[in-house]
């Protein structure tokens, strides 16, 4: 058993608490990882807020991390102690019907136990002050050591800087993949990106890599426009600057609507606007943002009858174990940006400050 620091969420709506936790050794087909770097994501904040119906407390949050394998349980063949890895919240077992289907990346092998905050055998590897602590998204990267299933880990280039590539564990991969895998944006396309946070910037980067000729960034925080343009946005607009709905503005700006739109916020009203900003006959809108539990989307069916397509994406459609190492390689060869997404570096015990910076849009 390893004793180490972790940020424990004891209950919903309260700040995280830095505690000494005990991390049990990995069982069969499990891997214990020394986490070197982790990022904060709105999904962690969503669960911490208490709005997540799958949220269990007390829990160790975090799902964008990178680290070094410390030890492995019996039967683990893909990684060994000393390997550099990224934990994966969508695993890839290679055996379930989802993994065998090229149309999806949603491996279901450990979905039920992962959703309950437990390892595949139905137990936890974390204890603190004599209490069992739940896992989160199969990763729990807000701990100096964590245990994950062996199908939830990608071995990556040992030379990769972990304080950068940890971001490929969620946000950057999600936005970039939404463009490359889900929408399959073509050269010369016109695209609209709703929400210019980390995921939205990754979408913009993907649109640029795909050769889109026009990339319109949309956000109510105009402080995000400069960064969006650095990533490849050709123009940025603020919905608050217009009297009419933003979809009408976009349809006018683009002679009938955009070829592709991406919703990167998780707001069902914006999801409707993103669809209705698409061009009749061929426009495709991709939902990337995660809406709160119980919310529903709506539009007039005629929007779809007249040739628009509504799609969704999880982790950008990447089959995780196969794809994350390649994304790291693409970063190392400067095909995709990662460094530019990092705004702040904080010591682990300032994790609550990191959430405050995220909520303030900084």
GROMACS .gro file of C-alpha atoms in nm:
model
  362
    1UNK     CA    1   0.000   0.000   0.000
    2UNK     CA    2   0.128   0.347  -0.094
    3UNK     CA    3   0.049   0.651   0.120
    4UNK     CA    4   0.036   0.974  -0.079
    5UNK     CA    5  -0.143   1.306  -0.126
    6UNK     CA    6  -0.475   1.330  -0.306
    7UNK     CA    7  -0.743   1.595  -0.348
    8UNK     CA    8  -1.055   1.438  -0.196
    9UNK     CA    9  -1.406   1.562  -0.270
   10UNK     CA   10  -1.579   1.469   0.056
   11UNK     CA   11  -1.916   1.606  -0.052
   12UNK     CA   12  -2.083   1.792  -0.338
   13UNK     CA   13  -2.046   2.167  -0.357
   14UNK     CA   14  -1.746   2.187  -0.124
   15UNK     CA   15  -1.383   2.265  -0.216
   16UNK     CA   16  -1.146   1.972  -0.258
   17UNK     CA   17  -0.944   1.875   0.049
   18UNK     CA   18  -0.577   1.773   0.025
   19UNK     CA   19  -0.550   1.453   0.229
   20UNK     CA   20  -0.314   1.162   0.288
   21UNK     CA   21  -0.473   0.860   0.122
   22UNK     CA   22  -0.381   0.493   0.102
   23UNK     CA   23  -0.361   0.348  -0.249
   24UNK     CA   24  -0.385  -0.032  -0.257
   25UNK     CA   25  -0.172  -0.236  -0.496
   26UNK     CA   26  -0.315  -0.324  -0.836
   27UNK     CA   27  -0.514  -0.647  -0.865
   28UNK     CA   28  -0.528  -0.866  -1.177
   29UNK     CA   29  -0.549  -0.660  -1.498
   30UNK     CA   30  -0.491  -0.335  -1.310
   31UNK     CA   31  -0.212  -0.078  -1.324
   32UNK     CA   32  -0.088   0.157  -1.051
   33UNK     CA   33   0.039   0.488  -1.188
   34UNK     CA   34   0.245   0.769  -1.036
   35UNK     CA   35   0.062   1.077  -1.166
   36UNK     CA   36   0.311   1.346  -1.270
   37UNK     CA   37   0.068   1.607  -1.405
   38UNK     CA   38  -0.307   1.659  -1.424
   39UNK     CA   39  -0.535   1.923  -1.569
   40UNK     CA   40  -0.878   2.042  -1.453
   41UNK     CA   41  -1.184   2.006  -1.676
   42UNK     CA   42  -1.542   2.130  -1.655
   43UNK     CA   43  -1.652   1.767  -1.620
   44UNK     CA   44  -1.473   1.748  -1.282
   45UNK     CA   45  -1.648   2.070  -1.177
   46UNK     CA   46  -1.985   1.936  -1.298
   47UNK     CA   47  -1.957   1.626  -1.077
   48UNK     CA   48  -1.823   1.829  -0.785
   49UNK     CA   49  -2.124   2.062  -0.812
   50UNK     CA   50  -2.360   1.774  -0.729
   51UNK     CA   51  -2.547   1.797  -1.061
   52UNK     CA   52  -2.404   1.472  -1.198
   53UNK     CA   53  -2.651   1.184  -1.141
   54UNK     CA   54  -2.356   0.940  -1.149
   55UNK     CA   55  -2.159   1.142  -0.895
   56UNK     CA   56  -2.055   0.941  -0.584
   57UNK     CA   57  -1.891   1.091  -0.274
   58UNK     CA   58  -1.637   1.087  -0.122
   59UNK     CA   59  -1.437   1.069  -0.446
   60UNK     CA   60  -1.101   1.150  -0.602
   61UNK     CA   61  -1.180   1.344  -0.921
   62UNK     CA   62  -0.956   1.413  -1.222
   63UNK     CA   63  -0.943   1.256  -1.568
   64UNK     CA   64  -0.679   1.449  -1.765
   65UNK     CA   65  -0.352   1.311  -1.639
   66UNK     CA   66  -0.018   1.160  -1.734
   67UNK     CA   67   0.233   0.960  -1.536
   68UNK     CA   68   0.466   0.664  -1.497
   69UNK     CA   69   0.361   0.304  -1.431
   70UNK     CA   70   0.465   0.216  -1.073
   71UNK     CA   71   0.346  -0.148  -1.065
   72UNK     CA   72   0.113  -0.384  -1.247
   73UNK     CA   73  -0.122  -0.663  -1.137
   74UNK     CA   74  -0.111  -1.016  -1.270
   75UNK     CA   75  -0.204  -1.068  -1.634
   76UNK     CA   76  -0.099  -0.718  -1.743
   77UNK     CA   77   0.102  -0.744  -2.066
   78UNK     CA   78   0.064  -0.410  -2.247
   79UNK     CA   79   0.257  -0.195  -1.997
   80UNK     CA   80   0.534  -0.248  -1.741
   81UNK     CA   81   0.676  -0.045  -1.448
   82UNK     CA   82   0.859   0.261  -1.579
   83UNK     CA   83   0.641   0.308  -1.887
   84UNK     CA   84   0.508   0.657  -1.957
   85UNK     CA   85   0.128   0.652  -1.983
   86UNK     CA   86  -0.195   0.849  -2.009
   87UNK     CA   87  -0.498   0.711  -1.819
   88UNK     CA   88  -0.813   0.680  -2.032
   89UNK     CA   89  -1.168   0.753  -1.920
   90UNK     CA   90  -1.295   0.570  -2.229
   91UNK     CA   91  -1.106   0.239  -2.233
   92UNK     CA   92  -1.043   0.011  -2.530
   93UNK     CA   93  -1.068  -0.359  -2.452
   94UNK     CA   94  -1.062  -0.467  -2.817
   95UNK     CA   95  -1.309  -0.747  -2.744
   96UNK     CA   96  -1.658  -0.598  -2.689
   97UNK     CA   97  -1.891  -0.537  -2.984
   98UNK     CA   98  -1.828  -0.162  -2.952
   99UNK     CA   99  -1.451  -0.204  -2.983
  100UNK     CA  100  -1.498  -0.436  -3.280
  101UNK     CA  101  -1.720  -0.182  -3.458
  102UNK     CA  102  -1.525   0.084  -3.651
  103UNK     CA  103  -1.815   0.328  -3.612
  104UNK     CA  104  -1.765   0.392  -3.238
  105UNK     CA  105  -1.502   0.434  -2.967
  106UNK     CA  106  -1.740   0.369  -2.676
  107UNK     CA  107  -1.592   0.055  -2.520
  108UNK     CA  108  -1.848  -0.087  -2.273
  109UNK     CA  109  -1.633  -0.350  -2.098
  110UNK     CA  110  -1.614  -0.170  -1.760
  111UNK     CA  111  -1.884   0.094  -1.813
  112UNK     CA  112  -2.112  -0.021  -1.529
  113UNK     CA  113  -1.849  -0.039  -1.253
  114UNK     CA  114  -1.675   0.278  -1.376
  115UNK     CA  115  -2.005   0.466  -1.352
  116UNK     CA  116  -2.040   0.351  -0.992
  117UNK     CA  117  -1.695   0.483  -0.900
  118UNK     CA  118  -1.544   0.137  -0.859
  119UNK     CA  119  -1.278  -0.084  -1.015
  120UNK     CA  120  -1.399  -0.368  -1.243
  121UNK     CA  121  -1.418  -0.611  -0.947
  122UNK     CA  122  -1.663  -0.377  -0.771
  123UNK     CA  123  -1.422  -0.243  -0.504
  124UNK     CA  124  -1.210   0.070  -0.453
  125UNK     CA  125  -0.831   0.102  -0.425
  126UNK     CA  126  -0.850   0.427  -0.225
  127UNK     CA  127  -0.903   0.475   0.148
  128UNK     CA  128  -0.873   0.789   0.360
  129UNK     CA  129  -0.927   0.824   0.737
  130UNK     CA  130  -1.061   0.468   0.738
  131UNK     CA  131  -1.324   0.541   0.472
  132UNK     CA  132  -1.352   0.398   0.122
  133UNK     CA  133  -1.304   0.669  -0.143
  134UNK     CA  134  -1.465   0.630  -0.486
  135UNK     CA  135  -1.282   0.639  -0.818
  136UNK     CA  136  -1.386   0.886  -1.091
  137UNK     CA  137  -1.422   0.812  -1.463
  138UNK     CA  138  -1.193   0.514  -1.417
  139UNK     CA  139  -0.894   0.748  -1.378
  140UNK     CA  140  -0.889   0.963  -1.057
  141UNK     CA  141  -0.588   1.172  -1.157
  142UNK     CA  142  -0.616   1.413  -0.860
  143UNK     CA  143  -0.394   1.176  -0.662
  144UNK     CA  144  -0.017   1.128  -0.658
  145UNK     CA  145  -0.085   0.759  -0.724
  146UNK     CA  146  -0.391   0.603  -0.886
  147UNK     CA  147  -0.503   0.258  -0.997
  148UNK     CA  148  -0.673   0.200  -1.332
  149UNK     CA  149  -0.785  -0.100  -1.536
  150UNK     CA  150  -0.522  -0.219  -1.784
  151UNK     CA  151  -0.761  -0.142  -2.072
  152UNK     CA  152  -0.777   0.220  -1.948
  153UNK     CA  153  -0.415   0.311  -2.013
  154UNK     CA  154  -0.223   0.423  -2.322
  155UNK     CA  155   0.154   0.382  -2.339
  156UNK     CA  156   0.311   0.692  -2.493
  157UNK     CA  157   0.649   0.828  -2.605
  158UNK     CA  158   0.875   0.845  -2.298
  159UNK     CA  159   1.019   1.176  -2.422
  160UNK     CA  160   0.681   1.354  -2.412
  161UNK     CA  161   0.648   1.636  -2.153
  162UNK     CA  162   0.382   1.505  -1.914
  163UNK     CA  163   0.273   1.852  -1.798
  164UNK     CA  164   0.160   1.913  -2.157
  165UNK     CA  165   0.038   1.578  -2.295
  166UNK     CA  166  -0.188   1.518  -1.995
  167UNK     CA  167  -0.427   1.745  -2.188
  168UNK     CA  168  -0.458   1.475  -2.456
  169UNK     CA  169  -0.643   1.267  -2.195
  170UNK     CA  170  -0.961   1.466  -2.259
  171UNK     CA  171  -1.010   1.820  -2.388
  172UNK     CA  172  -0.773   1.860  -2.682
  173UNK     CA  173  -0.837   1.508  -2.815
  174UNK     CA  174  -1.213   1.560  -2.782
  175UNK     CA  175  -1.229   1.886  -2.977
  176UNK     CA  176  -0.977   1.784  -3.241
  177UNK     CA  177  -1.142   1.444  -3.293
  178UNK     CA  178  -1.488   1.601  -3.323
  179UNK     CA  179  -1.359   1.764  -3.641
  180UNK     CA  180  -1.139   1.488  -3.781
  181UNK     CA  181  -1.341   1.177  -3.689
  182UNK     CA  182  -1.700   1.281  -3.623
  183UNK     CA  183  -1.767   1.567  -3.866
  184UNK     CA  184  -1.492   1.477  -4.114
  185UNK     CA  185  -1.457   1.842  -4.214
  186UNK     CA  186  -1.340   1.884  -4.575
  187UNK     CA  187  -1.097   2.130  -4.730
  188UNK     CA  188  -1.259   2.465  -4.805
  189UNK     CA  189  -1.547   2.422  -4.558
  190UNK     CA  190  -1.709   2.696  -4.353
  191UNK     CA  191  -1.726   2.613  -3.981
  192UNK     CA  192  -1.878   2.772  -3.670
  193UNK     CA  193  -1.746   2.694  -3.321
  194UNK     CA  194  -1.970   2.776  -3.024
  195UNK     CA  195  -1.771   2.817  -2.701
  196UNK     CA  196  -1.403   2.912  -2.708
  197UNK     CA  197  -1.271   2.727  -2.404
  198UNK     CA  198  -1.010   2.453  -2.433
  199UNK     CA  199  -1.237   2.218  -2.628
  200UNK     CA  200  -1.351   2.494  -2.864
  201UNK     CA  201  -0.991   2.593  -2.933
  202UNK     CA  202  -0.911   2.229  -3.012
  203UNK     CA  203  -1.205   2.227  -3.257
  204UNK     CA  204  -1.066   2.539  -3.424
  205UNK     CA  205  -0.726   2.373  -3.449
  206UNK     CA  206  -0.888   2.067  -3.609
  207UNK     CA  207  -1.080   2.281  -3.860
  208UNK     CA  208  -0.757   2.454  -3.957
  209UNK     CA  209  -0.572   2.121  -3.996
  210UNK     CA  210  -0.864   1.995  -4.210
  211UNK     CA  211  -0.826   2.299  -4.438
  212UNK     CA  212  -1.148   2.485  -4.356
  213UNK     CA  213  -1.152   2.820  -4.538
  214UNK     CA  214  -1.365   3.004  -4.283
  215UNK     CA  215  -1.373   2.934  -3.908
  216UNK     CA  216  -1.611   3.151  -3.706
  217UNK     CA  217  -1.563   3.153  -3.328
  218UNK     CA  218  -1.863   3.239  -3.110
  219UNK     CA  219  -1.848   3.328  -2.739
  220UNK     CA  220  -2.006   3.579  -2.502
  221UNK     CA  221  -1.660   3.640  -2.349
  222UNK     CA  222  -1.475   3.858  -2.602
  223UNK     CA  223  -1.152   3.812  -2.404
  224UNK     CA  224  -1.130   3.471  -2.568
  225UNK     CA  225  -1.125   3.607  -2.926
  226UNK     CA  226  -0.751   3.680  -2.951
  227UNK     CA  227  -0.656   3.326  -2.849
  228UNK     CA  228  -0.916   3.179  -3.086
  229UNK     CA  229  -0.759   3.371  -3.375
  230UNK     CA  230  -0.413   3.245  -3.279
  231UNK     CA  231  -0.551   2.891  -3.314
  232UNK     CA  232  -0.696   2.961  -3.658
  233UNK     CA  233  -1.035   3.133  -3.621
  234UNK     CA  234  -1.082   3.366  -3.918
  235UNK     CA  235  -1.333   3.582  -3.729
  236UNK     CA  236  -1.508   3.589  -3.389
  237UNK     CA  237  -1.852   3.716  -3.290
  238UNK     CA  238  -2.034   3.779  -2.963
  239UNK     CA  239  -2.407   3.687  -2.965
  240UNK     CA  240  -2.471   3.973  -2.722
  241UNK     CA  241  -2.374   4.223  -2.994
  242UNK     CA  242  -2.681   4.133  -3.204
  243UNK     CA  243  -3.053   4.191  -3.169
  244UNK     CA  244  -3.145   3.875  -3.361
  245UNK     CA  245  -3.073   3.509  -3.273
  246UNK     CA  246  -2.714   3.409  -3.346
  247UNK     CA  247  -2.821   3.139  -3.594
  248UNK     CA  248  -2.987   3.406  -3.811
  249UNK     CA  249  -2.670   3.616  -3.794
  250UNK     CA  250  -2.459   3.319  -3.908
  251UNK     CA  251  -2.698   3.224  -4.189
  252UNK     CA  252  -2.671   3.582  -4.322
  253UNK     CA  253  -2.292   3.593  -4.280
  254UNK     CA  254  -2.239   3.267  -4.469
  255UNK     CA  255  -2.489   3.281  -4.756
  256UNK     CA  256  -2.730   3.026  -4.610
  257UNK     CA  257  -2.543   2.874  -4.319
  258UNK     CA  258  -2.223   2.695  -4.228
  259UNK     CA  259  -2.115   2.354  -4.354
  260UNK     CA  260  -2.021   2.239  -4.002
  261UNK     CA  261  -2.096   2.368  -3.654
  262UNK     CA  262  -1.970   2.252  -3.316
  263UNK     CA  263  -2.130   2.310  -2.974
  264UNK     CA  264  -1.855   2.309  -2.712
  265UNK     CA  265  -2.043   2.439  -2.408
  266UNK     CA  266  -2.312   2.193  -2.298
  267UNK     CA  267  -2.600   2.442  -2.331
  268UNK     CA  268  -2.913   2.297  -2.495
  269UNK     CA  269  -3.023   2.637  -2.627
  270UNK     CA  270  -2.687   2.683  -2.796
  271UNK     CA  271  -2.711   2.329  -2.937
  272UNK     CA  272  -3.030   2.433  -3.116
  273UNK     CA  273  -2.867   2.752  -3.246
  274UNK     CA  274  -2.568   2.549  -3.372
  275UNK     CA  275  -2.792   2.314  -3.569
  276UNK     CA  276  -3.005   2.596  -3.711
  277UNK     CA  277  -2.690   2.784  -3.820
  278UNK     CA  278  -2.612   2.496  -4.057
  279UNK     CA  279  -2.672   2.513  -4.432
  280UNK     CA  280  -2.984   2.353  -4.575
  281UNK     CA  281  -2.916   2.030  -4.763
  282UNK     CA  282  -2.583   1.933  -4.614
  283UNK     CA  283  -2.501   2.115  -4.289
  284UNK     CA  284  -2.373   1.900  -4.003
  285UNK     CA  285  -2.379   2.004  -3.636
  286UNK     CA  286  -2.177   1.815  -3.375
  287UNK     CA  287  -2.262   1.827  -3.003
  288UNK     CA  288  -1.936   1.815  -2.808
  289UNK     CA  289  -2.043   1.982  -2.482
  290UNK     CA  290  -2.208   1.778  -2.207
  291UNK     CA  291  -2.544   1.920  -2.096
  292UNK     CA  292  -2.667   1.889  -1.739
  293UNK     CA  293  -2.863   1.580  -1.639
  294UNK     CA  294  -3.224   1.563  -1.755
  295UNK     CA  295  -3.201   1.841  -2.012
  296UNK     CA  296  -3.346   1.788  -2.362
  297UNK     CA  297  -3.271   1.931  -2.704
  298UNK     CA  298  -3.534   2.065  -2.940
  299UNK     CA  299  -3.567   2.202  -3.290
  300UNK     CA  300  -3.831   2.189  -3.564
  301UNK     CA  301  -3.815   1.851  -3.742
  302UNK     CA  302  -3.815   2.043  -4.072
  303UNK     CA  303  -3.454   2.145  -3.994
  304UNK     CA  304  -3.360   1.777  -4.035
  305UNK     CA  305  -3.609   1.700  -4.312
  306UNK     CA  306  -3.438   1.969  -4.518
  307UNK     CA  307  -3.101   1.801  -4.495
  308UNK     CA  308  -2.922   1.900  -4.178
  309UNK     CA  309  -2.757   1.633  -3.963
  310UNK     CA  310  -2.725   1.635  -3.582
  311UNK     CA  311  -2.436   1.433  -3.440
  312UNK     CA  312  -2.261   1.386  -3.109
  313UNK     CA  313  -1.910   1.284  -3.008
  314UNK     CA  314  -1.739   1.144  -2.698
  315UNK     CA  315  -1.361   1.175  -2.663
  316UNK     CA  316  -1.360   1.291  -3.025
  317UNK     CA  317  -1.437   0.943  -3.156
  318UNK     CA  318  -1.082   0.823  -3.090
  319UNK     CA  319  -1.037   0.454  -3.010
  320UNK     CA  320  -0.831   0.543  -2.706
  321UNK     CA  321  -0.555   0.286  -2.661
  322UNK     CA  322  -0.472   0.296  -3.034
  323UNK     CA  323  -0.511   0.670  -3.088
  324UNK     CA  324  -0.371   0.855  -2.786
  325UNK     CA  325  -0.009   0.744  -2.851
  326UNK     CA  326  -0.048   0.868  -3.212
  327UNK     CA  327  -0.184   1.202  -3.091
  328UNK     CA  328   0.124   1.235  -2.867
  329UNK     CA  329   0.343   1.161  -3.170
  330UNK     CA  330   0.153   1.422  -3.376
  331UNK     CA  331   0.223   1.674  -3.099
  332UNK     CA  332   0.591   1.581  -3.078
  333UNK     CA  333   0.619   1.630  -3.457
  334UNK     CA  334   0.437   1.967  -3.428
  335UNK     CA  335   0.134   1.858  -3.630
  336UNK     CA  336  -0.100   1.960  -3.346
  337UNK     CA  337  -0.065   2.223  -3.073
  338UNK     CA  338  -0.069   2.137  -2.703
  339UNK     CA  339   0.162   2.383  -2.523
  340UNK     CA  340  -0.055   2.675  -2.633
  341UNK     CA  341  -0.354   2.539  -2.439
  342UNK     CA  342  -0.176   2.576  -2.104
  343UNK     CA  343  -0.255   2.905  -1.931
  344UNK     CA  344  -0.139   2.835  -1.574
  345UNK     CA  345   0.085   2.589  -1.391
  346UNK     CA  346   0.004   2.543  -1.022
  347UNK     CA  347   0.133   2.315  -0.747
  348UNK     CA  348  -0.102   2.028  -0.667
  349UNK     CA  349  -0.219   2.175  -0.337
  350UNK     CA  350  -0.358   2.478  -0.526
  351UNK     CA  351  -0.607   2.261  -0.717
  352UNK     CA  352  -0.902   2.464  -0.587
  353UNK     CA  353  -0.743   2.780  -0.733
  354UNK     CA  354  -0.725   2.599  -1.067
  355UNK     CA  355  -1.103   2.548  -1.055
  356UNK     CA  356  -1.155   2.915  -0.971
  357UNK     CA  357  -0.943   3.016  -1.273
  358UNK     CA  358  -1.146   2.783  -1.495
  359UNK     CA  359  -1.479   2.917  -1.372
  360UNK     CA  360  -1.362   3.275  -1.429
  361UNK     CA  361  -1.273   3.191  -1.790
  362UNK     CA  362  -0.902   3.241  -1.735
   0.00000   0.00000   0.00000
